[in-house]
Backbone as JSON, one array per atom type, in Angstrom:
{
  "sequence": "PHPDRWQHPIPQDYNPLPYGHHLVFFHPRSAEHALRADRTDPEFGPPAPFTRRVWAGGAMSWGHAQRDKLRVGEAAVATASMERWRVSKTAARPMVIVNQAIDYRRSKAEGSTEVAIRERRTHVYLTEERESRVVKPGAYDPMSARKHYQRTLISRSGGPA",
  "N": [[127.74, 60.71, 124.5], [128.68, 62.61, 127.68], [125.53, 62.19, 129.89], [125.66, 64.93, 131.58], [127.42, 66.85, 130.67], [126.14, 69.65, 129.02], [124.72, 70.43, 126.42], [125.92, 71.8, 123.17], [124.76, 72.93, 119.75], [126.2, 71.32, 116.86], [128.25, 73.77, 114.82], [127.79, 74.96, 112.04], [129.5, 74.75, 108.71], [130.0, 78.14, 107.03], [128.37, 79.61, 108.84], [128.52, 82.56, 111.19], [131.15, 82.18, 113.23], [130.58, 81.09, 116.99], [130.85, 84.25, 119.48], [133.93, 84.64, 120.75], [135.0, 81.68, 120.02], [136.93, 81.65, 119.18], [139.27, 82.43, 120.8], [140.21, 79.75, 120.78], [141.37, 78.07, 118.78], [143.29, 80.28, 117.07], [146.25, 80.16, 118.49], [149.74, 80.19, 119.7], [151.41, 77.43, 118.72], [153.94, 76.08, 119.58], [156.25, 73.92, 119.98], [156.74, 72.13, 122.25], [159.1, 71.66, 123.93], [160.35, 74.39, 123.65], [158.54, 75.92, 124.66], [158.3, 78.59, 128.18], [158.98, 77.63, 131.36], [157.03, 78.33, 133.15], [155.11, 76.99, 131.32], [154.57, 79.09, 128.8], [154.23, 80.98, 126.03], [157.11, 82.14, 124.47], [157.54, 84.3, 122.99], [155.92, 86.56, 123.37], [157.1, 87.93, 125.43], [159.06, 89.83, 127.86], [162.77, 89.58, 128.08], [164.62, 86.68, 130.53], [164.76, 88.14, 133.35], [162.86, 88.37, 134.3], [160.64, 86.49, 134.12], [158.01, 86.07, 134.72], [154.94, 85.58, 134.58], [151.94, 86.89, 134.46], [148.11, 87.45, 134.01], [146.89, 90.31, 133.28], [144.73, 92.29, 132.22], [142.41, 92.19, 129.79], [140.58, 92.95, 126.63], [137.81, 92.17, 124.51], [136.59, 92.56, 121.15], [134.28, 92.84, 118.9], [133.49, 93.25, 115.01], [130.83, 94.48, 113.77], [129.86, 94.82, 110.62], [128.25, 92.12, 109.26], [129.68, 90.92, 107.0], [132.43, 91.3, 107.38], [132.14, 89.36, 109.53], [133.63, 86.75, 111.16], [133.92, 83.15, 109.35], [132.65, 79.75, 110.29], [135.13, 77.13, 108.88], [135.62, 78.47, 106.85], [138.91, 80.43, 105.15], [141.03, 82.31, 107.65], [142.65, 84.43, 109.78], [144.37, 85.5, 112.46], [146.25, 88.41, 113.78], [149.06, 89.61, 115.74], [150.74, 92.22, 118.09], [152.74, 94.08, 119.75], [151.66, 96.5, 121.66], [153.01, 98.09, 122.93], [154.95, 98.89, 125.81], [156.58, 98.7, 129.27], [158.74, 99.24, 131.75], [157.76, 99.51, 135.21], [159.41, 100.53, 137.67], [158.43, 101.01, 140.23], [156.94, 99.9, 141.92], [157.23, 97.44, 144.74], [159.25, 95.63, 143.8], [160.51, 96.13, 140.21], [158.9, 95.87, 137.42], [157.69, 94.52, 134.19], [155.25, 95.96, 131.9], [153.26, 94.67, 129.78], [151.18, 95.81, 126.34], [149.11, 93.94, 124.85], [148.25, 93.32, 121.15], [145.74, 91.71, 119.3], [144.84, 90.9, 116.18], [141.87, 89.52, 114.08], [140.63, 88.92, 111.04], [138.57, 87.72, 108.51], [140.31, 85.46, 105.45], [142.19, 87.01, 102.79], [141.14, 86.0, 100.8], [139.13, 85.42, 101.55], [137.31, 87.31, 101.57], [137.21, 89.5, 102.6], [139.28, 92.22, 104.62], [138.95, 93.37, 106.7], [139.27, 94.35, 110.81], [137.98, 91.35, 111.83], [137.74, 90.82, 114.75], [138.5, 92.48, 117.49], [141.29, 91.72, 120.07], [142.5, 92.24, 122.99], [145.29, 92.41, 125.14], [146.81, 92.47, 128.48], [149.55, 92.14, 130.07], [152.3, 91.3, 133.1], [154.69, 91.28, 133.81], [157.03, 89.35, 136.23], [160.22, 89.07, 138.17], [161.63, 85.76, 139.18], [162.44, 86.06, 141.68], [160.62, 85.14, 144.53], [158.6, 86.11, 146.82], [159.14, 84.92, 150.63], [156.33, 83.94, 152.71], [155.56, 83.24, 155.79], [152.75, 81.31, 157.28], [150.57, 81.36, 160.28], [149.84, 78.31, 162.32], [146.28, 78.52, 162.38], [145.63, 80.52, 161.68], [144.3, 81.59, 159.68], [141.23, 80.47, 159.04], [139.13, 78.82, 156.72], [136.87, 77.69, 157.19], [135.57, 79.67, 158.77], [136.24, 82.41, 156.68], [134.05, 81.73, 155.22], [131.45, 81.38, 156.26], [131.26, 84.13, 156.96], [131.25, 85.52, 154.17], [128.74, 84.06, 153.31], [126.83, 85.48, 154.71], [127.25, 87.89, 155.09], [125.97, 88.55, 152.15], [123.79, 87.0, 152.53], [122.95, 89.02, 153.79], [123.22, 91.45, 152.26], [120.84, 90.93, 150.66], [119.5, 91.22, 152.43], [117.88, 89.75, 153.56], [117.86, 88.43, 157.15], [120.98, 88.88, 159.13]],
  "CA": [[128.34, 62.12, 125.25], [128.57, 62.35, 129.5], [124.09, 63.07, 130.46], [124.9, 66.06, 132.35], [127.23, 68.4, 130.04], [125.45, 71.1, 128.31], [124.93, 69.86, 124.44], [126.32, 72.38, 122.17], [125.26, 72.8, 118.22], [128.06, 71.57, 116.26], [128.51, 74.98, 114.03], [127.32, 74.44, 110.34], [130.06, 75.63, 107.44], [129.75, 79.56, 106.29], [128.15, 80.52, 109.93], [129.19, 83.46, 111.93], [132.02, 82.18, 114.08], [129.87, 81.57, 117.91], [131.43, 84.57, 120.32], [134.38, 83.04, 122.03], [135.24, 80.38, 119.46], [138.52, 82.27, 118.18], [140.17, 81.25, 121.44], [140.22, 77.89, 120.47], [142.06, 78.06, 117.2], [144.14, 81.16, 117.23], [146.96, 80.14, 119.79], [150.56, 79.84, 119.24], [151.45, 76.06, 118.66], [155.45, 76.36, 119.97], [156.75, 72.84, 120.73], [156.66, 72.2, 124.39], [160.39, 71.97, 124.6], [160.22, 75.76, 123.02], [158.26, 76.44, 125.7], [159.53, 78.94, 128.9], [158.94, 77.57, 132.54], [155.73, 78.1, 133.13], [154.39, 76.7, 129.97], [153.7, 80.07, 128.36], [155.37, 81.04, 124.67], [158.64, 82.58, 124.56], [157.44, 85.19, 121.95], [155.8, 88.2, 123.01], [157.74, 88.39, 127.02], [160.31, 90.26, 127.68], [164.11, 88.44, 128.18], [165.02, 86.64, 132.1], [165.12, 88.19, 134.4], [160.9, 88.91, 134.11], [160.07, 85.61, 132.82], [157.83, 85.05, 135.54], [153.38, 85.69, 133.68], [150.93, 87.48, 135.33], [147.37, 87.97, 133.82], [146.26, 91.8, 134.21], [143.29, 92.46, 132.03], [142.33, 92.42, 128.34], [138.94, 92.96, 126.75], [137.38, 92.14, 123.38], [135.77, 93.59, 120.26], [133.62, 92.04, 117.93], [132.96, 94.51, 114.53], [129.63, 94.48, 113.79], [129.54, 94.37, 109.75], [128.37, 90.74, 108.71], [130.73, 90.65, 106.18], [133.43, 90.86, 108.04], [132.44, 88.32, 110.57], [135.02, 85.27, 111.17], [132.82, 82.33, 109.2], [133.34, 78.46, 110.47], [135.3, 76.38, 107.79], [136.38, 79.31, 106.21], [140.21, 81.33, 105.73], [141.67, 83.55, 109.04], [144.46, 85.21, 109.73], [144.91, 86.43, 113.06], [148.02, 89.08, 113.52], [149.33, 89.68, 117.13], [151.57, 92.93, 118.22], [152.23, 94.92, 121.13], [151.04, 97.74, 121.69], [152.92, 99.45, 124.2], [155.35, 97.84, 127.01], [157.07, 99.87, 129.95], [158.64, 99.4, 132.62], [157.73, 100.12, 136.24], [159.99, 100.72, 138.45], [157.12, 101.9, 141.22], [156.62, 98.7, 143.18], [158.31, 96.85, 145.4], [160.03, 95.18, 142.25], [160.53, 96.16, 139.22], [158.23, 94.9, 136.86], [157.37, 94.62, 132.77], [154.24, 96.07, 131.47], [153.49, 94.53, 128.15], [149.67, 95.38, 126.15], [149.67, 93.49, 123.29], [146.65, 93.5, 120.73], [146.22, 90.62, 118.44], [143.66, 91.24, 115.64], [141.47, 88.49, 113.83], [140.9, 88.67, 110.06], [138.83, 86.49, 107.65], [141.34, 86.12, 104.88], [142.06, 88.02, 102.09], [140.65, 85.21, 99.83], [137.94, 84.94, 101.33], [136.44, 88.68, 100.27], [136.77, 90.82, 103.85], [140.0, 92.61, 105.43], [138.27, 94.43, 107.84], [139.2, 93.71, 111.67], [136.41, 91.29, 112.68], [137.93, 90.3, 115.98], [140.27, 92.78, 118.52], [141.36, 91.35, 121.28], [143.52, 93.61, 123.59], [145.8, 91.92, 126.29], [148.08, 92.91, 129.65], [150.62, 90.66, 131.04], [153.21, 92.02, 134.13], [156.12, 89.87, 134.07], [157.95, 89.65, 137.86], [160.85, 88.37, 138.36], [161.54, 84.78, 139.58], [162.32, 86.1, 143.43], [159.01, 85.83, 144.93], [158.83, 86.56, 149.12], [157.91, 83.9, 151.13], [155.2, 84.06, 153.83], [154.83, 81.96, 156.65], [152.11, 80.89, 158.11], [150.63, 80.59, 161.79], [148.14, 77.81, 162.45], [145.37, 78.82, 163.14], [145.95, 82.05, 160.99], [143.75, 81.07, 158.5], [140.39, 79.4, 159.06], [138.42, 79.21, 156.04], [135.56, 77.39, 157.16], [135.09, 80.81, 159.54], [135.76, 83.51, 155.88], [132.99, 81.18, 154.31], [130.51, 81.44, 156.71], [131.04, 85.73, 157.11], [130.74, 86.06, 153.31], [127.28, 83.94, 153.1], [125.65, 86.12, 155.65], [127.3, 89.27, 154.43], [125.42, 87.54, 151.23], [122.18, 87.42, 153.23], [122.65, 90.91, 155.22], [122.94, 92.39, 151.19], [120.14, 90.78, 150.11], [117.37, 92.04, 152.73], [117.41, 88.63, 155.07], [118.64, 88.15, 158.61], [122.09, 89.3, 158.91]],
  "C": [[127.63, 62.25, 126.36], [126.61, 63.01, 129.25], [124.52, 64.31, 130.82], [126.24, 67.26, 131.76], [126.47, 68.99, 129.34], [126.48, 70.54, 126.39], [124.94, 71.21, 124.24], [125.81, 71.94, 120.49], [126.1, 72.07, 116.83], [127.45, 72.63, 115.33], [128.93, 75.1, 112.84], [128.62, 75.78, 109.23], [129.3, 76.74, 106.91], [128.29, 79.86, 106.85], [129.5, 81.14, 109.97], [129.55, 82.21, 112.68], [131.39, 83.14, 115.61], [131.08, 82.19, 118.23], [132.5, 83.78, 121.31], [135.14, 82.49, 121.68], [136.58, 80.22, 118.88], [139.42, 81.66, 119.13], [141.0, 79.87, 120.81], [141.46, 77.14, 119.28], [142.93, 79.15, 116.7], [145.2, 81.12, 118.57], [148.21, 79.9, 119.38], [150.75, 78.08, 119.73], [153.28, 75.36, 118.33], [155.35, 74.67, 120.37], [157.21, 72.56, 121.86], [157.77, 72.33, 124.99], [160.18, 73.5, 124.4], [159.56, 76.36, 124.82], [158.83, 76.75, 127.08], [158.5, 77.28, 130.54], [157.79, 77.04, 133.21], [154.54, 77.99, 132.49], [153.89, 77.48, 129.42], [154.75, 80.09, 126.75], [156.29, 82.71, 124.72], [158.22, 84.77, 124.11], [156.79, 87.01, 122.3], [156.66, 88.99, 125.22], [158.82, 88.43, 126.77], [161.56, 88.83, 128.41], [164.18, 88.25, 129.87], [165.99, 88.34, 132.34], [162.99, 87.87, 135.08], [161.07, 87.95, 133.34], [158.72, 84.86, 133.63], [155.61, 85.88, 135.25], [152.59, 86.43, 134.36], [149.38, 88.06, 133.93], [147.18, 89.37, 133.62], [145.49, 92.04, 133.55], [142.88, 92.44, 130.5], [140.67, 92.75, 128.12], [138.71, 92.4, 124.96], [136.73, 92.25, 123.01], [135.64, 93.23, 118.77], [133.12, 93.37, 116.02], [131.52, 94.36, 114.44], [129.01, 94.46, 112.34], [129.17, 92.74, 109.79], [128.85, 90.39, 107.93], [131.7, 90.29, 106.5], [133.61, 88.65, 109.15], [133.58, 86.75, 110.43], [133.34, 83.24, 110.99], [133.96, 80.28, 109.33], [133.59, 78.26, 109.19], [135.6, 77.84, 106.42], [137.79, 79.66, 106.32], [140.73, 82.26, 106.45], [142.29, 84.12, 108.81], [144.43, 86.19, 110.92], [147.1, 86.57, 113.57], [148.2, 90.09, 114.69], [150.5, 90.64, 117.18], [151.61, 93.3, 119.13], [152.61, 96.15, 120.9], [151.78, 98.83, 121.61], [153.4, 98.37, 125.05], [156.51, 98.59, 127.3], [157.56, 99.08, 131.02], [158.15, 99.46, 134.07], [158.29, 99.96, 137.25], [159.07, 101.31, 140.66], [156.67, 100.98, 142.23], [156.85, 98.54, 143.82], [159.85, 96.59, 144.51], [160.26, 95.71, 140.79], [160.16, 94.69, 138.41], [157.87, 95.6, 135.14], [155.97, 94.48, 132.48], [153.94, 95.79, 130.4], [151.67, 94.6, 127.82], [150.44, 94.94, 124.75], [147.77, 93.4, 122.42], [146.62, 92.36, 119.85], [144.62, 90.75, 117.48], [143.11, 90.01, 114.57], [141.37, 89.18, 112.74], [140.31, 87.38, 109.19], [139.9, 86.97, 106.04], [140.75, 86.84, 103.05], [141.35, 88.1, 100.86], [139.32, 84.81, 100.0], [137.12, 86.25, 101.33], [136.87, 89.63, 101.61], [138.49, 91.18, 104.47], [139.62, 93.07, 106.31], [138.78, 93.73, 108.99], [137.77, 93.14, 112.2], [135.92, 90.54, 114.38], [139.05, 91.42, 116.65], [140.39, 92.5, 119.5], [142.63, 91.58, 122.02], [144.58, 92.38, 124.95], [146.77, 92.47, 127.21], [148.58, 91.24, 130.29], [151.47, 91.58, 131.84], [153.79, 90.83, 133.88], [156.66, 91.02, 135.19], [158.83, 88.29, 137.54], [160.98, 86.86, 138.8], [161.22, 84.88, 140.63], [160.23, 86.29, 143.89], [159.43, 85.27, 147.2], [158.09, 84.91, 149.76], [157.31, 84.53, 152.33], [155.51, 82.87, 154.34], [153.57, 82.79, 157.23], [151.31, 80.35, 159.22], [149.78, 79.94, 161.92], [147.93, 78.87, 163.38], [145.07, 80.51, 162.83], [144.72, 81.99, 160.59], [142.61, 80.47, 158.46], [139.24, 79.52, 158.01], [137.72, 78.64, 156.02], [134.57, 79.14, 157.59], [135.0, 82.12, 157.68], [133.98, 82.72, 154.86], [131.39, 81.58, 155.07], [130.43, 82.94, 157.1], [130.94, 85.99, 155.36], [129.06, 85.39, 153.01], [126.87, 84.66, 154.43], [126.41, 87.55, 155.28], [126.06, 88.99, 152.9], [124.06, 87.88, 151.55], [122.03, 88.46, 153.89], [122.42, 91.64, 153.83], [121.72, 92.0, 150.09], [118.71, 90.78, 150.87], [117.13, 90.79, 153.72], [118.35, 88.79, 156.62], [119.89, 88.17, 158.56], [123.12, 88.31, 160.07]]
}
């Protein structure tokens, strides 16, 4: 291993799966040719023209019962559902807002069917029409923005402004 990388112990069989590790194991495994142009899975998205996906928020919650936790080396099941979707016409252009829920459980063979992890995702789907933005030369100086940010941090911490 590279000396600069943070080392984590390898999870041992039957120990609870560490927080967040489910994201590595449970994701759609669609063939590359079946993905949208933006490399996302089309299963939970609306049809064209709403093909531009934007992450709009989410949350994760874990069950507290020890018997329900996902465990390394055991079978588990993820079930995804669309909780709600709606078309918003209040913005400058129409958009589709999709709320998705994903429940992760140990398989019935492992002895528990209670939800171990509940994940909620909200995506906004926009049309591909993008407004063109014209940036005038000299209109944005990243160094001046950085300096301003540093001054703000210093002044908020009680240091010189």
